Short mmCIF file of C-alpha atoms and ligand atoms in Angstrom, two decimals:
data_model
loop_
_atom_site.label_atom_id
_atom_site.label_comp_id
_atom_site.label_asym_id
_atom_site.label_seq_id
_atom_site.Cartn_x
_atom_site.Cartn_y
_atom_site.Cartn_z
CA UNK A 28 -0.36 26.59 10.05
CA UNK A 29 -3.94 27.02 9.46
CA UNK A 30 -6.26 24.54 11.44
CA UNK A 31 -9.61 24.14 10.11
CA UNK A 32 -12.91 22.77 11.44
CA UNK A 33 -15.88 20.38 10.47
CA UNK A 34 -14.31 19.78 7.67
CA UNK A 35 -15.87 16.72 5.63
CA UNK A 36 -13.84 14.14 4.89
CA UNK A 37 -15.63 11.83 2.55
CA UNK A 38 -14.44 13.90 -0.47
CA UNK A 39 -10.82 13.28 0.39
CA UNK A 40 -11.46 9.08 0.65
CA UNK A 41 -11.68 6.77 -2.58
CA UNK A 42 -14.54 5.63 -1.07
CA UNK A 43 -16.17 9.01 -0.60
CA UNK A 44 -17.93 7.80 2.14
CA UNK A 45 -18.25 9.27 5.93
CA UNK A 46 -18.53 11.96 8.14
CA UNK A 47 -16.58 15.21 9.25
CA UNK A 48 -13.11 15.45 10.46
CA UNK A 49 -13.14 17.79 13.89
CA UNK A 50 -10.13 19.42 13.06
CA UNK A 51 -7.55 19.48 9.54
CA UNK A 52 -4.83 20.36 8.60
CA UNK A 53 -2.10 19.85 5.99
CA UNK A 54 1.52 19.68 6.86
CA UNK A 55 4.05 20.66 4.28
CA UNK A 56 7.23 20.41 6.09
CA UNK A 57 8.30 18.40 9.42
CA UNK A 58 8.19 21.74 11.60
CA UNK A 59 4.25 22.12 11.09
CA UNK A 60 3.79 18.21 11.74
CA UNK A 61 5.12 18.84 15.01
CA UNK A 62 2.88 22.09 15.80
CA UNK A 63 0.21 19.79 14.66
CA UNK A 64 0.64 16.77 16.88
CA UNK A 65 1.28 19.16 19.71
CA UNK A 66 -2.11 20.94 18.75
CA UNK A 67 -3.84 17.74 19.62
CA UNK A 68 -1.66 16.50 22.55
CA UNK A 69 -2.84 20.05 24.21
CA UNK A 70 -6.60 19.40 23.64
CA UNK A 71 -6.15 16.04 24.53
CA UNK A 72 -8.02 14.43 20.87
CA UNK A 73 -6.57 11.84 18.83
CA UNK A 74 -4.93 12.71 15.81
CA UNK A 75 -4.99 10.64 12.11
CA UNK A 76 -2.70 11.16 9.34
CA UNK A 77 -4.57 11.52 5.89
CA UNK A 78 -2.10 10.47 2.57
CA UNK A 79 -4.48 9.47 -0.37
CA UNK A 80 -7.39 8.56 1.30
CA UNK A 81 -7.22 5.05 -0.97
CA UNK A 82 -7.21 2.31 1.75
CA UNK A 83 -9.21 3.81 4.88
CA UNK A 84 -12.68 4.09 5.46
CA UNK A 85 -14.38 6.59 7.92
CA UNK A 86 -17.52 6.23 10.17
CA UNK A 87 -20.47 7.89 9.37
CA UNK A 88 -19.76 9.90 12.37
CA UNK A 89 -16.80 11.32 11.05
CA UNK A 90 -13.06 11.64 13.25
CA UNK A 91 -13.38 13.29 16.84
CA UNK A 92 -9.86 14.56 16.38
CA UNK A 93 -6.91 16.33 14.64
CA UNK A 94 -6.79 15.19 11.09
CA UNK A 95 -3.41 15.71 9.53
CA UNK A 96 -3.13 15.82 5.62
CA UNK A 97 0.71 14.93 4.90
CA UNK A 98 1.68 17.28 2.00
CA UNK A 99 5.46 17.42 2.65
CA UNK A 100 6.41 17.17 -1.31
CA UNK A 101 9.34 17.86 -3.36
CA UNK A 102 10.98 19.08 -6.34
CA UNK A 103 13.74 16.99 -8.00
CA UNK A 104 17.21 17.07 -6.08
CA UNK A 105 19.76 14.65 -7.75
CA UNK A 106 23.12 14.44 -5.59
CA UNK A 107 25.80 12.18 -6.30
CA UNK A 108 27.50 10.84 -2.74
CA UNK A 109 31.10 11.32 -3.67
CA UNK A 110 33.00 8.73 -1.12
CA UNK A 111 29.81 5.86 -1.35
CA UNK A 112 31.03 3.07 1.48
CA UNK A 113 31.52 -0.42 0.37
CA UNK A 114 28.34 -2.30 0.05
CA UNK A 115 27.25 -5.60 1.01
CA UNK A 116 24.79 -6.36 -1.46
CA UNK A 117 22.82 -9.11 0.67
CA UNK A 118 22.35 -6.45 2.97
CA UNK A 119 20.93 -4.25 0.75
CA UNK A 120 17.03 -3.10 0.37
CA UNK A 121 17.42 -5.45 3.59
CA UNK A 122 19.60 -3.45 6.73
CA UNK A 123 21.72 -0.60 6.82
CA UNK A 124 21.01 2.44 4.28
CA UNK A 125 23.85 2.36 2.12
CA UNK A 126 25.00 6.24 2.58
CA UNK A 127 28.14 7.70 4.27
CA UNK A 128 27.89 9.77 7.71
CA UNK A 129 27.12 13.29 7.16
CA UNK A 130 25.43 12.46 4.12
CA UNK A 131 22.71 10.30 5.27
CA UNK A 132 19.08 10.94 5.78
CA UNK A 133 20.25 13.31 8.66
CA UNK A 134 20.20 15.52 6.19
CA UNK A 135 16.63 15.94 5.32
CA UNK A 136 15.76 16.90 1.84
CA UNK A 137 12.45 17.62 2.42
CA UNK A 138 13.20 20.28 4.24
CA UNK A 139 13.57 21.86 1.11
CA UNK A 140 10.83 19.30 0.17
CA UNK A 141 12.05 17.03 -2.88
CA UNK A 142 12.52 13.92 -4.76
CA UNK A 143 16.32 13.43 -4.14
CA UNK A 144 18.61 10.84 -5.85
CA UNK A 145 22.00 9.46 -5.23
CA UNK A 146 23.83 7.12 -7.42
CA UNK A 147 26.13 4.19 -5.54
CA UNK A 148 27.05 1.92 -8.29
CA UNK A 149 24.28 0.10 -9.84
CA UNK A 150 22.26 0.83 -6.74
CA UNK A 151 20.51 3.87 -6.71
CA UNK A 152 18.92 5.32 -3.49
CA UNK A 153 15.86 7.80 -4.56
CA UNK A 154 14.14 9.43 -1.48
CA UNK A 155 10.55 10.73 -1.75
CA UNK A 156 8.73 13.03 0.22
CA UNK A 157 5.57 11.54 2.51
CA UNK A 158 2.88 13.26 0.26
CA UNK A 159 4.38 12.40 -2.86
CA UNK A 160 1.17 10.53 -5.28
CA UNK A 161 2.78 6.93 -5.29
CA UNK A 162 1.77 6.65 -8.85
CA UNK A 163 3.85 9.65 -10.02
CA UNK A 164 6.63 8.28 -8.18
CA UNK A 165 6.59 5.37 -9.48
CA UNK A 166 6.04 6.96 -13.24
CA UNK A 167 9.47 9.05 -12.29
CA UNK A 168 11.84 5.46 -11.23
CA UNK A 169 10.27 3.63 -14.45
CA UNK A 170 11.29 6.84 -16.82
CA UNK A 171 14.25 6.62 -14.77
CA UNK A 172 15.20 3.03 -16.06
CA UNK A 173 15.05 2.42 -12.03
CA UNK A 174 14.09 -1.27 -11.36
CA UNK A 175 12.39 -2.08 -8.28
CA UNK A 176 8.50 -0.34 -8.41
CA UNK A 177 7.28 -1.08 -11.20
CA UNK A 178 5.08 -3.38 -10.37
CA UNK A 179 3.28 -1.45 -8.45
CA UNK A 180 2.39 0.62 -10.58
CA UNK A 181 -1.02 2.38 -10.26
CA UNK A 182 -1.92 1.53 -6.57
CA UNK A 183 -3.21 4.38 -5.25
CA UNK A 184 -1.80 6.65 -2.25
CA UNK A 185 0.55 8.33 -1.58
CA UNK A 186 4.61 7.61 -0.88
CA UNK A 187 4.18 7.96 2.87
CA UNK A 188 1.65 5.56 2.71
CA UNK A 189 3.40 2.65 1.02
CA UNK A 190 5.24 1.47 4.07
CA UNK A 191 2.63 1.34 6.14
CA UNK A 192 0.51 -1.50 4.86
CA UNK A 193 3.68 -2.55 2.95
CA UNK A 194 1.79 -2.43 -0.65
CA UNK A 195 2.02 -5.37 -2.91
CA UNK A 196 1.22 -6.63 -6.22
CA UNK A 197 1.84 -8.72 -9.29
CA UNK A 198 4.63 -10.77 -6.90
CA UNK A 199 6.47 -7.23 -5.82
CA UNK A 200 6.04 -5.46 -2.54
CA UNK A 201 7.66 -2.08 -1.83
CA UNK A 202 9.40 -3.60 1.67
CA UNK A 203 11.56 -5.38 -0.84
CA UNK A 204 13.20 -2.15 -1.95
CA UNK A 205 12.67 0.13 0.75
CA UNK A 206 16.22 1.04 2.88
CA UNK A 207 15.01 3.94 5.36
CA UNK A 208 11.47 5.31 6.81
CA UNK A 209 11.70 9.16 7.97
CA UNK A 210 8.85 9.19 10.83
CA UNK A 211 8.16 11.41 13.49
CA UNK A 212 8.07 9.18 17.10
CA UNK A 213 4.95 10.74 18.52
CA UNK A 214 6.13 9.22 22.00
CA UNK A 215 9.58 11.09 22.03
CA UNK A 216 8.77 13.53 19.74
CA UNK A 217 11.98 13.03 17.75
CA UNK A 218 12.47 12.34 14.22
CA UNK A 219 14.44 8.79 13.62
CA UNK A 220 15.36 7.00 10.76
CA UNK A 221 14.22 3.34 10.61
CA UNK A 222 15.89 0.82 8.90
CA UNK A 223 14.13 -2.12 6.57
CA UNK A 224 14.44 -4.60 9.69
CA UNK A 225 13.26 -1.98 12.30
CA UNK A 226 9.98 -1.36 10.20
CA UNK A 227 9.44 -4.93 10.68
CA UNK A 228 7.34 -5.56 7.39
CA UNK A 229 5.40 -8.73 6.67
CA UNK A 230 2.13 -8.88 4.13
CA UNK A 231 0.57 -6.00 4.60
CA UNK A 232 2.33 -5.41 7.83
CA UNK A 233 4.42 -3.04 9.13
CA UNK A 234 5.47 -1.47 13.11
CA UNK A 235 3.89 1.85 11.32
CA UNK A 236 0.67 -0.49 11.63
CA UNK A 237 0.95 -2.98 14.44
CA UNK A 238 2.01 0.20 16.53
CA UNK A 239 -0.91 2.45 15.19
CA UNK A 240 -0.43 5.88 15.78
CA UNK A 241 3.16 6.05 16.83
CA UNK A 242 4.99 7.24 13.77
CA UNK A 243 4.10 9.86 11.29
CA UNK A 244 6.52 9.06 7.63
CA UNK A 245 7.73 11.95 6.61
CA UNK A 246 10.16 10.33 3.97
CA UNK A 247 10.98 6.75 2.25
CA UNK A 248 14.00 6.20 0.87
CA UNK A 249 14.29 3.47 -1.90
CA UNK A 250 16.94 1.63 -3.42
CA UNK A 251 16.64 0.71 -7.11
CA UNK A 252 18.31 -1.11 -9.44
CA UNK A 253 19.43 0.93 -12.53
CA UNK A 254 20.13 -2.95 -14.34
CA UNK A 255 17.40 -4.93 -12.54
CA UNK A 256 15.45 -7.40 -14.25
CA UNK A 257 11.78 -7.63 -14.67
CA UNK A 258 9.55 -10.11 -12.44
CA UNK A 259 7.28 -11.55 -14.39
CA UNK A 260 6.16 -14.98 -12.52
CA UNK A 261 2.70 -13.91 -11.26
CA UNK A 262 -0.04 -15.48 -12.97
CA UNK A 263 -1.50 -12.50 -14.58
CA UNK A 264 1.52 -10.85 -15.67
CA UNK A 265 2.59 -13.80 -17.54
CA UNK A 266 -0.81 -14.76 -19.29
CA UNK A 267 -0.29 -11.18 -20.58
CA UNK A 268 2.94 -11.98 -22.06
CA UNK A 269 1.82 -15.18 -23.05
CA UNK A 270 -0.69 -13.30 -25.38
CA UNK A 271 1.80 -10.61 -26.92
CA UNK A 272 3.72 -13.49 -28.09
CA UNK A 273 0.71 -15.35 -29.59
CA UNK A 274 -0.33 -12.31 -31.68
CA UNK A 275 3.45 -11.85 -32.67
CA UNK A 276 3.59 -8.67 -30.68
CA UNK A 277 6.94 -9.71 -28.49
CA UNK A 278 9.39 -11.58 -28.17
CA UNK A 279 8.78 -15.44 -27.11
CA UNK A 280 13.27 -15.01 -26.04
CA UNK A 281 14.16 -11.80 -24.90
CA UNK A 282 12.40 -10.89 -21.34
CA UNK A 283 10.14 -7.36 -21.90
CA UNK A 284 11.48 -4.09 -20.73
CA UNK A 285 10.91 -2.41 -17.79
CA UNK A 286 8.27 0.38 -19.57
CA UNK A 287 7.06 -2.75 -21.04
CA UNK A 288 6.02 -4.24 -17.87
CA UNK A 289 4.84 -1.60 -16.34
CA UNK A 290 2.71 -0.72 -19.25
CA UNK A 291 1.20 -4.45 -18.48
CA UNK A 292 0.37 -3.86 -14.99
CA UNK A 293 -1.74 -0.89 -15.99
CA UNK A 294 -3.12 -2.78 -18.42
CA UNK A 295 -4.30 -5.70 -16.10
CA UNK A 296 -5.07 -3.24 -13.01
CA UNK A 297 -7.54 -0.81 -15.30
CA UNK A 298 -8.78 -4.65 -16.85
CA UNK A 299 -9.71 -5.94 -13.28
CA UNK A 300 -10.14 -3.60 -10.63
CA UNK A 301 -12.77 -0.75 -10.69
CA UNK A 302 -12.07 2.89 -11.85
CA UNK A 303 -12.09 4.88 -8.78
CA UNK A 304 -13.46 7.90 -10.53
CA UNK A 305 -16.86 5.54 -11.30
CA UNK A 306 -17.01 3.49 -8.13
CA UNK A 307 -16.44 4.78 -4.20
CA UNK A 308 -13.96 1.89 -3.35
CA UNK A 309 -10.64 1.64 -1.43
CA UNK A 310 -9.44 -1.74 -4.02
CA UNK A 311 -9.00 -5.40 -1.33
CA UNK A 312 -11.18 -4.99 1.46
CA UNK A 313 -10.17 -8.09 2.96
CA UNK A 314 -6.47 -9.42 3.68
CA UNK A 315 -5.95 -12.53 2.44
CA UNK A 316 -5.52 -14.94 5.18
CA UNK A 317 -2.54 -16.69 5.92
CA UNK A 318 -3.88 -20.20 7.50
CA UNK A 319 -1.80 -23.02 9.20
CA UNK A 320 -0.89 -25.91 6.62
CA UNK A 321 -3.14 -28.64 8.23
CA UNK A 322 -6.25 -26.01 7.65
CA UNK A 323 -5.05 -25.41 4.31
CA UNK A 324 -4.58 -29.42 3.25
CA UNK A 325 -7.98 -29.60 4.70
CA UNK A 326 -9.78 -27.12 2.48
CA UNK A 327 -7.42 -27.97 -0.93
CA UNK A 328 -9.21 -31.68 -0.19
CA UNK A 329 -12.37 -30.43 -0.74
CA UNK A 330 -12.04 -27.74 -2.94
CA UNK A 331 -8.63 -28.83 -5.49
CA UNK A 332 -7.86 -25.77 -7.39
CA UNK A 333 -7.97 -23.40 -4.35
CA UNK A 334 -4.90 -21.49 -4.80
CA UNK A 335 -2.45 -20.94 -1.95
CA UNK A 336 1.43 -19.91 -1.08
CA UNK A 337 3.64 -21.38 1.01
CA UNK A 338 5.12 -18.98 3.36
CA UNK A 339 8.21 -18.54 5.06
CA UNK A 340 6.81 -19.89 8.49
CA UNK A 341 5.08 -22.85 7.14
CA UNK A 342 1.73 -21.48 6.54
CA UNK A 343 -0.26 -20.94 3.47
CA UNK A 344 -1.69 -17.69 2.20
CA UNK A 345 -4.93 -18.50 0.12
CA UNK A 346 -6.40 -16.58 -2.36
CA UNK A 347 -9.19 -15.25 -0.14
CA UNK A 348 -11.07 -13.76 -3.89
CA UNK A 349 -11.26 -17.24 -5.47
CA UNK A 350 -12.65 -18.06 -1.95
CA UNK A 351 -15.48 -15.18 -1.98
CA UNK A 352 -15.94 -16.12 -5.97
CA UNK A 353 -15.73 -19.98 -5.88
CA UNK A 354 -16.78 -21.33 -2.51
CA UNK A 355 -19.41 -18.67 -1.43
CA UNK A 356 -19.93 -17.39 -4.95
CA UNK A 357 -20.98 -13.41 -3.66
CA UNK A 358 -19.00 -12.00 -6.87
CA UNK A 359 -20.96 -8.58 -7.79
CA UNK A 360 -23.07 -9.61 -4.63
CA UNK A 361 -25.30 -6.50 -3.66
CA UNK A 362 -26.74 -5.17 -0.45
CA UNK A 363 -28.49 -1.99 -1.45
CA UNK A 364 -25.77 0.66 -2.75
CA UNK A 365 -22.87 -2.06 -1.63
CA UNK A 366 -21.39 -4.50 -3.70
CA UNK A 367 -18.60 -7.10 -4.04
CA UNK A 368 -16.83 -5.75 -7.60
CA UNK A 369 -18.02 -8.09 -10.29
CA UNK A 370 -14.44 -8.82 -11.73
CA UNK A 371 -12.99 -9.34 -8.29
CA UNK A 372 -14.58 -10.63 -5.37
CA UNK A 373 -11.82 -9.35 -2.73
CA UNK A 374 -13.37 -5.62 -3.98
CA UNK A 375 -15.99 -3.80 -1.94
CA UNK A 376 -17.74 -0.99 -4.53
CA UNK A 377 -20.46 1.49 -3.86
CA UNK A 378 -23.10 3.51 -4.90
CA UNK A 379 -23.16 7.15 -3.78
CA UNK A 380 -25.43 7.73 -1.02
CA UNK A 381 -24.06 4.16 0.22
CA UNK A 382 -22.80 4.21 3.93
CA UNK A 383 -19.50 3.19 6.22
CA UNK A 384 -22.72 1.45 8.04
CA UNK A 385 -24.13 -0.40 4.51
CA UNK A 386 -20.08 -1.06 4.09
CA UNK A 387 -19.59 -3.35 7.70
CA UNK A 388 -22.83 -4.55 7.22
CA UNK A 389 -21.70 -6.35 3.79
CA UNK A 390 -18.30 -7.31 5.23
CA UNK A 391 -20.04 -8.71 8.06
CA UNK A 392 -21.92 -10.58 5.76
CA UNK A 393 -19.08 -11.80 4.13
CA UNK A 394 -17.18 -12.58 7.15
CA UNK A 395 -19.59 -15.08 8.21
CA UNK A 396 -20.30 -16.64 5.03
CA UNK A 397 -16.66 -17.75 4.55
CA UNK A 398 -16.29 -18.50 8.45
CA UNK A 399 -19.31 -21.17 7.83
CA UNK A 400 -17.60 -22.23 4.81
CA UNK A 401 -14.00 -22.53 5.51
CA UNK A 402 -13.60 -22.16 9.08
CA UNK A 403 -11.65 -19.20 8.32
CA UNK A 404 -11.72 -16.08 10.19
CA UNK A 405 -10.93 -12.86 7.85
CA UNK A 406 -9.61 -9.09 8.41
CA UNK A 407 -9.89 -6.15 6.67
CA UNK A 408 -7.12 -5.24 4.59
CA UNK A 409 -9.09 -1.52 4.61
CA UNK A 410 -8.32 0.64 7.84
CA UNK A 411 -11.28 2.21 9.88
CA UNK A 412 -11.13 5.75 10.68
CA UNK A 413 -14.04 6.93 13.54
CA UNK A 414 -16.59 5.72 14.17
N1 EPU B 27 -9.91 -14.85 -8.46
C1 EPU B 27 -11.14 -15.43 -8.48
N2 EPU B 27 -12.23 -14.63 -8.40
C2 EPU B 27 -12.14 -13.29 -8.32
C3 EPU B 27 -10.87 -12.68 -8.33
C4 EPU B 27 -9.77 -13.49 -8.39
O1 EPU B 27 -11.27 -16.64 -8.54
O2 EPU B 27 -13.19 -12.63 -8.22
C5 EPU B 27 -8.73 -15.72 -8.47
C6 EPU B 27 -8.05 -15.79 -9.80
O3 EPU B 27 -7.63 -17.11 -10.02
C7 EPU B 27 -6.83 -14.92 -9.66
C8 EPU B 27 -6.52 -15.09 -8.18
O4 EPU B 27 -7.80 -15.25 -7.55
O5 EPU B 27 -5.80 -15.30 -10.50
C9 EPU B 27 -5.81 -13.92 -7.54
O6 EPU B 27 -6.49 -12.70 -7.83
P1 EPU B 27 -5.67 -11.35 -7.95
O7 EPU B 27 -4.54 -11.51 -8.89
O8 EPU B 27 -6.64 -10.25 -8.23
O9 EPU B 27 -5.03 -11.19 -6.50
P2 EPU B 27 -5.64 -11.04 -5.03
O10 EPU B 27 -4.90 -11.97 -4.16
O11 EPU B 27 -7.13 -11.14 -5.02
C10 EPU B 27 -3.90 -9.24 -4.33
C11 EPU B 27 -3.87 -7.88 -3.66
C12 EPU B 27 -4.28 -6.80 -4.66
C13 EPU B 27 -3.32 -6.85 -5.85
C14 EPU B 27 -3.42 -8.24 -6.48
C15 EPU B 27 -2.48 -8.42 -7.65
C16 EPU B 27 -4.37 -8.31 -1.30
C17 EPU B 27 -5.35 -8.13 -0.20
N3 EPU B 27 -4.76 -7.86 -2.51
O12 EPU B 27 -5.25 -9.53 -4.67
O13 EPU B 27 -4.11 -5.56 -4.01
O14 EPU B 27 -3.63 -5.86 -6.82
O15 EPU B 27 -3.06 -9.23 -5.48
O16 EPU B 27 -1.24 -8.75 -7.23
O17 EPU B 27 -3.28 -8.82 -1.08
C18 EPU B 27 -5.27 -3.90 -2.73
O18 EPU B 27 -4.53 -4.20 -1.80
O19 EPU B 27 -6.14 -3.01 -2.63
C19 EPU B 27 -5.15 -4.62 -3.99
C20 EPU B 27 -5.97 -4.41 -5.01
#
């Protein structure tokens, strides 16, 4: 494996922003991850693994470390399991991966590298690779007639990726169909297989998060529906509709197809958030917050039409762009070669030349203004890499 130096890292972020990484490398197989954590461990530097460079943003200093490009990929391996066990269906996409012994993720595909699919009934279990691009994944399940990712279509990243921030949009998020995580455990240096409940997902949440640093994914294993139905409840996604049917285009009955929605969600993504080819940006800077219900009632008093969701624990997630927009009205707001996106406030763009520095000092901005506002304190959504 071929470790490199100074290399710069800004051209491999969406934000194309930041300094050099001490040491790279790019892993196609499980074997050279290992030599490459090792490589680290022995110099005693901190290691980061780079997917699609789509949701982190790195210091002006660059990474004083090992970084580690996942490119363990694959070809497409379709394998039927011949004796499938009997499946619970509540359980599934939420416990136990649905395959027999000895023909379970034990067996790594990826090895071999690959996109490898099993068929169990309606259910079908489609395992990527870590460095698969999430959008050509998700391109492959829709052709498929695969239900389950369609909605997120065209988030960047990568497949390795996905899990870790547990990606969501249009009312979908990938924990929902996810059934096993691959991942190297950098403590015990062994490869495991977690299940949905041990990667502990929330909104944009996941152990590979909360315990930063511990596991590198080298696979995700999905399980799709091959006679889902579409989801077409958020907001957006049904004004969309709404208009095909005005303009006689579709079908005010029958629900649209699964090419059909995902053909909206490009649509409304390329409509709303910036082109990453035009703009440095790495899409929501911000999370939106998730505030107790007595906060919430407070601020929905004051301001009516502030949107926010109930969650399962009581508390409300508000819409933290209608916030920015509305309440502190910093839409397209500029500091020098930094801006909020002018069709969505949650979206940090910039200039080139613009740095990570110009970056925190907008969010900081931002950070305050809605503190004094709405007596909410709010995170980055975006991940920082050095300093
Ligand atoms: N809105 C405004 N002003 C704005 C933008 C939005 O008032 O400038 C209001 C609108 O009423 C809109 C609502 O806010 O209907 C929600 O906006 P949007 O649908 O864009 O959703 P969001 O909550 O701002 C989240 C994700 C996005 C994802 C969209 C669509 C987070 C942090 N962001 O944004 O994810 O694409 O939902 O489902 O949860 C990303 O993570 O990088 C990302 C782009």
């Amino acid at each position: 494996m071929n470790i490199r130096e100074n290399i710069p890292l800004a051209p491999l972020t969406t934000f194309r922003i930041g300094g050099p990484g001490r040491f790279f490398c790019v892993v196609t197989n499980e074997a050279e991850l290992v030599e490459a954590v090792i490589f680290a461990r022995e110099r005693e530097l901190p290691f980061f693994v780079l997917g699609g460079g789509s949701n982190i943003l790195v210091g002006d200093e660059g990474f004083d470390g090992l970084v580690i490009k996942m490119g363990i990929m694959g070809v497409n391996i379709h394998k039927k399991i011949k004796n499938p066990p009997s499946l619970n269906l509540a359980s599934l996409g939420l416990g136990t991966p649905p395959f027999s012994k000895g023909e379970s993720a034990a067996k790594s595909p990826f090895e071999k590298g690959g996109v490898e699919q099993s068929e169990v009934g309606d259910f079908t279990i489609i395992a990527a690779g870590a460095g698969e691009i999430w959008e050509d994944f998700v391109s492959t399940t829709v052709n498929q007639g695969l239900y389950g990712l369609e909605n997120l279509s065209l988030i960047p990243g990568t497949v390795g990726a996905a899990p870790v921030q547990n990606i969501g949009a249009y009312g979908a998020e990938v924990s929902k169909t996810i059934i096993l995580v691959r991942a190297l455990d950098t403590e015990t240096m062994k490869f495991m297989e977690l299940t949905n409940e041990q990667c502990q997902f929330s909104y944009r949440d996941s152990v590979f998060k909360n315990q930063k640093g511990r596991y590198i994914i080298t696979r995700v294993d999905f399980n799709l529906l091959k006679s889902g139905e579409v989801n077409i409840d958020y907001k957006d996604v049904r004004e969309y509709f709404g208009r095909l049917v005005l303009r006689g285009e579709a079908s005010l009955v029958a629900r649209p197809r699964l090419a059909e929605v995902r053909k909206a969600i490009i649509e409304i993504r390329t409509s709303k958030l910036p082109d990453m080819k035009k703009w440095g940006t790495a899409g929501s800077f911000f999370k939106n917050p998730v505030i107790p219900a007595t906060h919430f009632l407070r601020l929905k008093g004051k301001y009516p039409d502030l949107p926010g969701f109930v969650q399962k624990d009581g508390k409300y997630k508000v819409t933290l762009a209608w916030i920015l927009d509305k309440i502190c009205n910093v839409k397209g707001f500029a500091k020098g070669k930094v801006a909020t996106y002018g069709r969505q406030a949650l979206v940090i763009v910039t200039e080139p030349g613009a740095t990570a520095k110009d970056v925190y000092e907008l969010a900081r901005e931002l950070t305050e203004r809605v503190r004094i506002a709405t007596d909410i304190e709010i995170q980055m959504e975006v991940e920082k890499v050095g300093v």
